[in-house]
PDB file of N, CA and C in Angstrom:
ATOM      1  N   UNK V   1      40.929 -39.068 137.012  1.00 50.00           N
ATOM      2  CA  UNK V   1      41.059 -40.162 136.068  1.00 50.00           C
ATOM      3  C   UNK V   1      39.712 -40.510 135.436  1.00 50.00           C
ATOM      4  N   UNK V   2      38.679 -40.422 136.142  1.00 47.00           N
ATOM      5  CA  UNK V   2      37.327 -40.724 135.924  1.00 47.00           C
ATOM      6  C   UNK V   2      36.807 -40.101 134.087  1.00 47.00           C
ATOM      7  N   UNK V   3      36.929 -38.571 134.800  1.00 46.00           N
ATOM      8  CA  UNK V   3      36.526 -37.272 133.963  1.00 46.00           C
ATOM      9  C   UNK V   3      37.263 -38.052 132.655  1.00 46.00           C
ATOM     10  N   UNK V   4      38.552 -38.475 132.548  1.00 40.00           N
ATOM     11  CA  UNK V   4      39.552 -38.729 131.172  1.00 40.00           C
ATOM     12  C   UNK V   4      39.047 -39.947 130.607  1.00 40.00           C
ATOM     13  N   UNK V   5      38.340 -41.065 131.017  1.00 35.00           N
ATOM     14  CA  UNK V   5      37.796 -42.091 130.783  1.00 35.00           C
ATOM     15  C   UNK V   5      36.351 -41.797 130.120  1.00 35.00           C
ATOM     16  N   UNK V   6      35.928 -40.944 130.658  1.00 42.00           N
ATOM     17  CA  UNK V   6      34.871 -40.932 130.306  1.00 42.00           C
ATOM     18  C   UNK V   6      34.424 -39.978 128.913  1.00 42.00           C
ATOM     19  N   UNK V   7      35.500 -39.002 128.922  1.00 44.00           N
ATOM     20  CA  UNK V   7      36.063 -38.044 127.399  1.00 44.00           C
ATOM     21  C   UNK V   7      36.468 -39.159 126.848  1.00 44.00           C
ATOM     22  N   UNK V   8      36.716 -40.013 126.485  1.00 41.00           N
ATOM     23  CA  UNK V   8      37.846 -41.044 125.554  1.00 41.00           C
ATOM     24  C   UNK V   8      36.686 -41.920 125.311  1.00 41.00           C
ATOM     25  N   UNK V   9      35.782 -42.672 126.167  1.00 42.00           N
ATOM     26  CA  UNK V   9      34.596 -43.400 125.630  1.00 42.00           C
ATOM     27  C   UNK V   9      33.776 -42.588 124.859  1.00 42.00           C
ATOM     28  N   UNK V  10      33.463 -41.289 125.238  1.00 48.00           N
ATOM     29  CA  UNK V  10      32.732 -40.128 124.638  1.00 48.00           C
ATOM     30  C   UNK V  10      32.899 -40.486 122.728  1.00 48.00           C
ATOM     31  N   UNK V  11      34.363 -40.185 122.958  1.00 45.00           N
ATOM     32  CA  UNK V  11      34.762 -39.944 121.839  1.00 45.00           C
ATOM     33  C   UNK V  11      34.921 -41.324 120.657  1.00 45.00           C
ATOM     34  N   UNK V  12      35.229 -42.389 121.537  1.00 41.00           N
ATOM     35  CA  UNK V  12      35.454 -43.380 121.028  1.00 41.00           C
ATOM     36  C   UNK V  12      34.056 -43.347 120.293  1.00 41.00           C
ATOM     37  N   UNK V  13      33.144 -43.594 120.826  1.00 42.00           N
ATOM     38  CA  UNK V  13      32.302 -44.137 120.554  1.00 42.00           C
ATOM     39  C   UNK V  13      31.499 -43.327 119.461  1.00 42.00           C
ATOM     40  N   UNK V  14      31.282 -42.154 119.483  1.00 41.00           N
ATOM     41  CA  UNK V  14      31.480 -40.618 118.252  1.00 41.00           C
ATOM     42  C   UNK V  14      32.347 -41.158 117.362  1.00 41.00           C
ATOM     43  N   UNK V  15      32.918 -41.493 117.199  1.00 39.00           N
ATOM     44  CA  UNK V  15      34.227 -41.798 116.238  1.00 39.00           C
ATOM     45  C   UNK V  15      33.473 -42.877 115.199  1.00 39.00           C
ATOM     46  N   UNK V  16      32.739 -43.983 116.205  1.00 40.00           N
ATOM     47  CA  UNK V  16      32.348 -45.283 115.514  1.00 40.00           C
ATOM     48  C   UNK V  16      31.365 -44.576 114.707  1.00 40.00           C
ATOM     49  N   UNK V  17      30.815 -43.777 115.494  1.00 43.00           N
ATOM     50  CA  UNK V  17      29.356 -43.963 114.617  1.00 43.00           C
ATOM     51  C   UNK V  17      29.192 -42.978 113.474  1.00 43.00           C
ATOM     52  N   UNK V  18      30.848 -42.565 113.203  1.00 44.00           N
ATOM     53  CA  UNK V  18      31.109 -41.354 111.928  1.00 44.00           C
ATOM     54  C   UNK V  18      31.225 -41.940 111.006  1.00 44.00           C
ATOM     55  N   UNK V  19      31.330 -43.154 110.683  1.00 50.00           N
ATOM     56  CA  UNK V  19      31.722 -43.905 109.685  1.00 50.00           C
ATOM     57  C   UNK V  19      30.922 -43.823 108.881  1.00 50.00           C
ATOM     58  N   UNK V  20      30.870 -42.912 107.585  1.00 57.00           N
ATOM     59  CA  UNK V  20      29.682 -43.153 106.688  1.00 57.00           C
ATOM     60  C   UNK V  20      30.143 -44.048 105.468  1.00 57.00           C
ATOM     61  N   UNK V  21      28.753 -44.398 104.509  1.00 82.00           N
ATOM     62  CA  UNK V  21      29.077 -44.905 103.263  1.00 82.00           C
ATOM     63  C   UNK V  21      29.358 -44.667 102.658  1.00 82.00           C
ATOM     64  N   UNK V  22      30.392 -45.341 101.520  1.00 90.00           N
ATOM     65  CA  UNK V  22      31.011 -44.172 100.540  1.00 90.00           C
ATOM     66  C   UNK V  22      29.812 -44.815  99.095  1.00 90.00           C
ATOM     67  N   UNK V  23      30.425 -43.828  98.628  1.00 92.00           N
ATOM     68  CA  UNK V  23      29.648 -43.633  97.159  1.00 92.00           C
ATOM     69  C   UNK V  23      29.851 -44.881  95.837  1.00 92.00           C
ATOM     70  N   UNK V  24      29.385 -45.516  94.948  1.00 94.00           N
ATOM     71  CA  UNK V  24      29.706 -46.545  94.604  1.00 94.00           C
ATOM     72  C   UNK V  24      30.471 -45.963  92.793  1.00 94.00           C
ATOM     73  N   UNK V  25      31.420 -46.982  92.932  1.00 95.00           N
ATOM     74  CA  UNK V  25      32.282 -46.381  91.193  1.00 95.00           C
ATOM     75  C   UNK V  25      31.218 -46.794  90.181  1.00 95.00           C
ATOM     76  N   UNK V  26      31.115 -46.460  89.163  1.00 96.00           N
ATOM     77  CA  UNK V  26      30.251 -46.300  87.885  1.00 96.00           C
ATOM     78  C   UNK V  26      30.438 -48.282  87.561  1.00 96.00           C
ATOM     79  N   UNK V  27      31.169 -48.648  87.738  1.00 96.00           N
ATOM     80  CA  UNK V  27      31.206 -49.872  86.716  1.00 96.00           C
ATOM     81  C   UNK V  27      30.270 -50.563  88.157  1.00 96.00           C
ATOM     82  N   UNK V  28      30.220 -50.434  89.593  1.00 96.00           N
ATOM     83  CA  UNK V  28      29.368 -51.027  90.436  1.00 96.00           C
ATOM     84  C   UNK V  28      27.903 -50.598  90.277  1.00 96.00           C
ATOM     85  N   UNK V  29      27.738 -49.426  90.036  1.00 97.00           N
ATOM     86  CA  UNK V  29      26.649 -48.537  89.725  1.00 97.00           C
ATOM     87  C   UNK V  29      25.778 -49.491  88.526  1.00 97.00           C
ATOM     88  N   UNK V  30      26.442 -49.888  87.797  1.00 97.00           N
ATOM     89  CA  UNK V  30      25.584 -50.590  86.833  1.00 97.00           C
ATOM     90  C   UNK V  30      25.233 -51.847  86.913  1.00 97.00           C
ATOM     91  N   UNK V  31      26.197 -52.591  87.674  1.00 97.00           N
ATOM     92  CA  UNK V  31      25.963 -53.690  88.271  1.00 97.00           C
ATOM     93  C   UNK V  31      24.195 -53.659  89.165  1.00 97.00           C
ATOM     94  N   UNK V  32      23.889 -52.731  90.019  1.00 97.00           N
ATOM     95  CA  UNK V  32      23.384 -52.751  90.872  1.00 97.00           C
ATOM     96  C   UNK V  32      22.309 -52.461  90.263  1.00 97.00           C
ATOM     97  N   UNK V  33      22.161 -51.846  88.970  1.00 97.00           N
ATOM     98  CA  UNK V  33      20.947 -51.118  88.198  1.00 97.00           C
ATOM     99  C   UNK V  33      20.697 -52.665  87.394  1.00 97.00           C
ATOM    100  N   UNK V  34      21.472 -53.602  86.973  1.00 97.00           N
ATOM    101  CA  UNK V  34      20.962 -54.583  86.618  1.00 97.00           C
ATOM    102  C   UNK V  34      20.448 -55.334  87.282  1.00 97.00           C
ATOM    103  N   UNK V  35      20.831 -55.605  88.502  1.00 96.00           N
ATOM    104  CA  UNK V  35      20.263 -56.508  89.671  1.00 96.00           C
ATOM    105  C   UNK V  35      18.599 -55.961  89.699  1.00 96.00           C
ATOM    106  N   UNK V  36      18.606 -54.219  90.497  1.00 96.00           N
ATOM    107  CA  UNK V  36      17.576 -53.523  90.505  1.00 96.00           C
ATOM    108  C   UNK V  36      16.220 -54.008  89.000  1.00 96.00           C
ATOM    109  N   UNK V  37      16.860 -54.053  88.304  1.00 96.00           N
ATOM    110  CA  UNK V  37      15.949 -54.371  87.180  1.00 96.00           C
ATOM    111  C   UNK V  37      15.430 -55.411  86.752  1.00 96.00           C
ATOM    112  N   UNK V  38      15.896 -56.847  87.523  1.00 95.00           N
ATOM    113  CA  UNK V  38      15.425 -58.064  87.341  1.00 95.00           C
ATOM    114  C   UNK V  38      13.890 -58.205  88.178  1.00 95.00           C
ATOM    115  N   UNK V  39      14.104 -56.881  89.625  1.00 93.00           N
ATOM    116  CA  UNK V  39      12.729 -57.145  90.342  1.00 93.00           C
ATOM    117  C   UNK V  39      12.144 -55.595  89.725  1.00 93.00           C
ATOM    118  N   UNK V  40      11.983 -55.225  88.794  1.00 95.00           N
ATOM    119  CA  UNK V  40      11.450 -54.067  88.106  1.00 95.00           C
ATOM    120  C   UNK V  40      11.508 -52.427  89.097  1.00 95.00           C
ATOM    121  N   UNK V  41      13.228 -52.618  89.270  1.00 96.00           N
ATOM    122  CA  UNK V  41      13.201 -51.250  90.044  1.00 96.00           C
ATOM    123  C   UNK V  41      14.217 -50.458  89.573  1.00 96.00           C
ATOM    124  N   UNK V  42      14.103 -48.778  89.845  1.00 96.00           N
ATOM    125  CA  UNK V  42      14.817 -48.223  89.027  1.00 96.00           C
ATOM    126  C   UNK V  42      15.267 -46.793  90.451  1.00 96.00           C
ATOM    127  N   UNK V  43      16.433 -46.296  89.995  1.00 95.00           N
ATOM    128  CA  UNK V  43      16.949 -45.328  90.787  1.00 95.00           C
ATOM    129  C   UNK V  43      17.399 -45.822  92.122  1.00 95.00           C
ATOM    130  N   UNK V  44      17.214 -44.306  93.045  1.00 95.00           N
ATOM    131  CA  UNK V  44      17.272 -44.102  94.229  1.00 95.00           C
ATOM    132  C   UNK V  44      19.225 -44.139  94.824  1.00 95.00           C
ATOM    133  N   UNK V  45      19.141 -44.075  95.984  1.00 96.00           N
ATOM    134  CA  UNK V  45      20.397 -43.545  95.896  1.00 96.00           C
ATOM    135  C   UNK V  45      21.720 -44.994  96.162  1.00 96.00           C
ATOM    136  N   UNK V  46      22.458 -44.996  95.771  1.00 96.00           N
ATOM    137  CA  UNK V  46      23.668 -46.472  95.894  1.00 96.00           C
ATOM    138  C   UNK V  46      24.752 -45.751  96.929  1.00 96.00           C
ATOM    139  N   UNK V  47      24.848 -46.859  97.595  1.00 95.00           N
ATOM    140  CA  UNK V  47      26.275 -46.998  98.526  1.00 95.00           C
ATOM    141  C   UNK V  47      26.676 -47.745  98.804  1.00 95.00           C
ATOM    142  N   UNK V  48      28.168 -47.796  99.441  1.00 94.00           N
ATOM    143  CA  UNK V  48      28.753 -49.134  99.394  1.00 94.00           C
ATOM    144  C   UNK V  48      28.998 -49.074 101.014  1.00 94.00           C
ATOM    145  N   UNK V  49      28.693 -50.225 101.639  1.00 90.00           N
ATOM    146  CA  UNK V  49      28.917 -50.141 103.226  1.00 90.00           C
ATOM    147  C   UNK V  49      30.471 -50.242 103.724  1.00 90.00           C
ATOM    148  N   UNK V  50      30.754 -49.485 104.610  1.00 81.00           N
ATOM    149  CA  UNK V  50      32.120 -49.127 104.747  1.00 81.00           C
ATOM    150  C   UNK V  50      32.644 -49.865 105.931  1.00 81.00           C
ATOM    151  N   UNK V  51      31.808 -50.642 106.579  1.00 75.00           N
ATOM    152  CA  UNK V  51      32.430 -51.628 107.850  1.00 75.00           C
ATOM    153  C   UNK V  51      33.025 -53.022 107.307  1.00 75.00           C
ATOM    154  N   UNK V  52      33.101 -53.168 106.390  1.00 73.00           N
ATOM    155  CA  UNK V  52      34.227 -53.913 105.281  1.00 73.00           C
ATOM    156  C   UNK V  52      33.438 -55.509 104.905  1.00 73.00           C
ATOM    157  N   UNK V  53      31.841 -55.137 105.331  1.00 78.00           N
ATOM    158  CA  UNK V  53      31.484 -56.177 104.586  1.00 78.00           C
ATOM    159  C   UNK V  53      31.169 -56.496 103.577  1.00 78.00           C
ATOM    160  N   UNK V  54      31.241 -55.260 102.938  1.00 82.00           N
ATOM    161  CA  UNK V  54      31.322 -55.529 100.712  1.00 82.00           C
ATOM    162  C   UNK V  54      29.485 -55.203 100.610  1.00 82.00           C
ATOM    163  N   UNK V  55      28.649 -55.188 101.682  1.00 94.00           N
ATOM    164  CA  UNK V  55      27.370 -55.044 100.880  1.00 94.00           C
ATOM    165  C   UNK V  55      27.201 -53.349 100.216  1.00 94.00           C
ATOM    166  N   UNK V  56      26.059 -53.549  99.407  1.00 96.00           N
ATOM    167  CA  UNK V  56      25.670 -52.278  98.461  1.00 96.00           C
ATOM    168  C   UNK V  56      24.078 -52.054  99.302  1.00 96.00           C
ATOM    169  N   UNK V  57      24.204 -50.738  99.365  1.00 95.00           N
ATOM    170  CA  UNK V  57      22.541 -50.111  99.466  1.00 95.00           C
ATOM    171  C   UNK V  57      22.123 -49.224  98.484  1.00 95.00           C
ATOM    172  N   UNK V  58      20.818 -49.586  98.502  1.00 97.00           N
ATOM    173  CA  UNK V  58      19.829 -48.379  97.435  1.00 97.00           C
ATOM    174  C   UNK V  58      18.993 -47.959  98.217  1.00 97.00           C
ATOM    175  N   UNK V  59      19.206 -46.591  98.540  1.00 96.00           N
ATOM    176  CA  UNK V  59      18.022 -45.848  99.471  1.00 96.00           C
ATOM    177  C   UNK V  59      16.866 -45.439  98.330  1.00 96.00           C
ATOM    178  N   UNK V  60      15.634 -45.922  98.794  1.00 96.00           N
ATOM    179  CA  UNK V  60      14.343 -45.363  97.805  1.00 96.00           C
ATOM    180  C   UNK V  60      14.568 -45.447  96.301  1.00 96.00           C
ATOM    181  N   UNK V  61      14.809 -47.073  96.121  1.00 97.00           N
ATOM    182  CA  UNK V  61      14.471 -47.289  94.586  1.00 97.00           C
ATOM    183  C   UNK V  61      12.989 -47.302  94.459  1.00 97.00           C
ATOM    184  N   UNK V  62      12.362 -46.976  92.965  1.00 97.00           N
ATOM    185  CA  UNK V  62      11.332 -46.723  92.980  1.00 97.00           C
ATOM    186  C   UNK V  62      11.137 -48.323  91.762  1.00 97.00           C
ATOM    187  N   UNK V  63       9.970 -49.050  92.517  1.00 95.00           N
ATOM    188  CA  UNK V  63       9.558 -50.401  91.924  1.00 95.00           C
ATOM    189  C   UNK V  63       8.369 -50.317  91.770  1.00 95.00           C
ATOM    190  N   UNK V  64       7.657 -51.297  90.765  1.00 93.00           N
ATOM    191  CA  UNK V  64       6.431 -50.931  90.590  1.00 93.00           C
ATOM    192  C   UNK V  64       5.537 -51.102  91.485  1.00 93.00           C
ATOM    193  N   UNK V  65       5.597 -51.891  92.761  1.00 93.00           N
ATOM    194  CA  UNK V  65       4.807 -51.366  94.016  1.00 93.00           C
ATOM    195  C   UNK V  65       4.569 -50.129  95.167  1.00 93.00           C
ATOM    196  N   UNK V  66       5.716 -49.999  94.543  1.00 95.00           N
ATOM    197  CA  UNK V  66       6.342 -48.985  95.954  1.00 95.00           C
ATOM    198  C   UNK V  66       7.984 -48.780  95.756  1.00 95.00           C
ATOM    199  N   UNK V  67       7.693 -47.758  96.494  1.00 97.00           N
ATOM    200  CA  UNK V  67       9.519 -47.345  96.912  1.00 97.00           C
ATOM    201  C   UNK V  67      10.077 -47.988  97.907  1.00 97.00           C
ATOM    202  N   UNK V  68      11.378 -48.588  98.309  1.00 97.00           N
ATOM    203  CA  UNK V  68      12.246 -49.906  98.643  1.00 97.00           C
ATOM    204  C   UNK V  68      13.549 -49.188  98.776  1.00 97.00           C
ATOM    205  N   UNK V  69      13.677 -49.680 100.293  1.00 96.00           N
ATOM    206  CA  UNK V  69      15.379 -49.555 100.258  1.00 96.00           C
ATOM    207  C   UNK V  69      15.879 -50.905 100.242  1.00 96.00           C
ATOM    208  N   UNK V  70      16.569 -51.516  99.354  1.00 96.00           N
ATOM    209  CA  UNK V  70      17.248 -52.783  98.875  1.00 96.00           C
ATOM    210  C   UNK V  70      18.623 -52.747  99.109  1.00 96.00           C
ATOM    211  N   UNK V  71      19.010 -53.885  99.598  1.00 96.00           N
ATOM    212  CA  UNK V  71      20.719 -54.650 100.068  1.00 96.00           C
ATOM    213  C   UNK V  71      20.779 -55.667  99.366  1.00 96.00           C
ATOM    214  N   UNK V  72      22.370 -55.037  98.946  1.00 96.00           N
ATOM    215  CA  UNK V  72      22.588 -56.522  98.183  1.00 96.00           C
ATOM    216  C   UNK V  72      23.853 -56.693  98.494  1.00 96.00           C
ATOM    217  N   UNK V  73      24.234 -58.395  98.356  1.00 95.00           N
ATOM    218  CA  UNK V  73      26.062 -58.390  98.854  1.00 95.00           C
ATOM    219  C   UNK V  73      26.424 -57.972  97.696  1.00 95.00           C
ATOM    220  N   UNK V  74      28.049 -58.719  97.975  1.00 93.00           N
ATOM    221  CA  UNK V  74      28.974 -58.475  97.415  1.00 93.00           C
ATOM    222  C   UNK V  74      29.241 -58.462  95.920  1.00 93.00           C
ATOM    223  N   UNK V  75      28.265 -59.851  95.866  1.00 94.00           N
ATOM    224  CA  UNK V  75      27.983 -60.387  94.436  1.00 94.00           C
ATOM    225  C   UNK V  75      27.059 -59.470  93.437  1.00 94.00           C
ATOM    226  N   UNK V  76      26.582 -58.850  93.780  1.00 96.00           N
ATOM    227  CA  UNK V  76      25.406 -57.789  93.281  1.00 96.00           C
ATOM    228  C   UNK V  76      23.925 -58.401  93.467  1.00 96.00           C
ATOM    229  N   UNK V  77      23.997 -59.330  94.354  1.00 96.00           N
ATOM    230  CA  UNK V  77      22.417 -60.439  94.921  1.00 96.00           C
ATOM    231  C   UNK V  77      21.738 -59.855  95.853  1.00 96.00           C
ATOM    232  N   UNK V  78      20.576 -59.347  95.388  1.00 95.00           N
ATOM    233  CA  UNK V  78      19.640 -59.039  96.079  1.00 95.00           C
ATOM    234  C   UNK V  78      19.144 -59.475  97.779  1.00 95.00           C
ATOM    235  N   UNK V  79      19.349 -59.292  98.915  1.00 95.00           N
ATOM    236  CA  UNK V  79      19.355 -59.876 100.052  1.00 95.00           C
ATOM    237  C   UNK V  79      18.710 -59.159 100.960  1.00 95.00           C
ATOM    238  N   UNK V  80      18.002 -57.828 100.841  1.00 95.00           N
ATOM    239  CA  UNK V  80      16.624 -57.569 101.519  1.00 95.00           C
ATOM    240  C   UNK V  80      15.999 -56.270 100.462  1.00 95.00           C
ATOM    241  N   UNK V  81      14.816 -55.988 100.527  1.00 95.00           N
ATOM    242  CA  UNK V  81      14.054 -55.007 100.136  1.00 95.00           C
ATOM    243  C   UNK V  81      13.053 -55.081 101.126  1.00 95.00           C
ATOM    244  N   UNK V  82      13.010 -53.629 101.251  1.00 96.00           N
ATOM    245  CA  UNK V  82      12.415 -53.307 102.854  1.00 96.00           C
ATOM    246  C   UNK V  82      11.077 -51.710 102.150  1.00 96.00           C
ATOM    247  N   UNK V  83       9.956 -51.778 102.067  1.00 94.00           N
ATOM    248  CA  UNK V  83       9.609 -50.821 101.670  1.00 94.00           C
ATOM    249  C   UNK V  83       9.010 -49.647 102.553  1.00 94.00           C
ATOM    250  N   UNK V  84       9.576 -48.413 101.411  1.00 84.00           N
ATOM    251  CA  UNK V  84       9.308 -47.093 102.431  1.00 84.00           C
ATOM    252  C   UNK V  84       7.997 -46.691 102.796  1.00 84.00           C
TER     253      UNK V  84
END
């Protein structure tokens, strides 16, 4: 019984951490490039977080200090920039 418990947490827990981000639709995409552009940043890569809390990521937007991975909710509001 042990051995079967311990395959099933194995897996469970493999399972959680497959969950990737999906890709963001074009009309969010622009949303996020306007936000991006109020703190003078441009590119890098968009996703939408898939554990159903509605936030957006930009891996390595490039700003005029530096490159930034930036979160924003739901609203398209800026709520961390973290630089690379």
């Amino acid at each position: 019984m042990k051995p079967f418990l311990m395959a099933f947490a194995t897996a469970l827990v493999s399972s959680t951490f497959a969950l990737a981000d999906t890709p963001v639709t074009p009309a969010e995409a622009e949303k996020i490039k306007a936000a991006l552009e109020v703190f003078g940043c441009t590119g890098g890569k968009m996703e939408k977080e898939t554990e159903g809390s509605g936030y957006f990521e930009v891996d390595d937007a490039k700003c005029k200090d530096g490159q930034y991975d930036i979160k924003l909710d739901k609203d398209f509001k800026v709520l961390a920039m973290t630089r690379d």
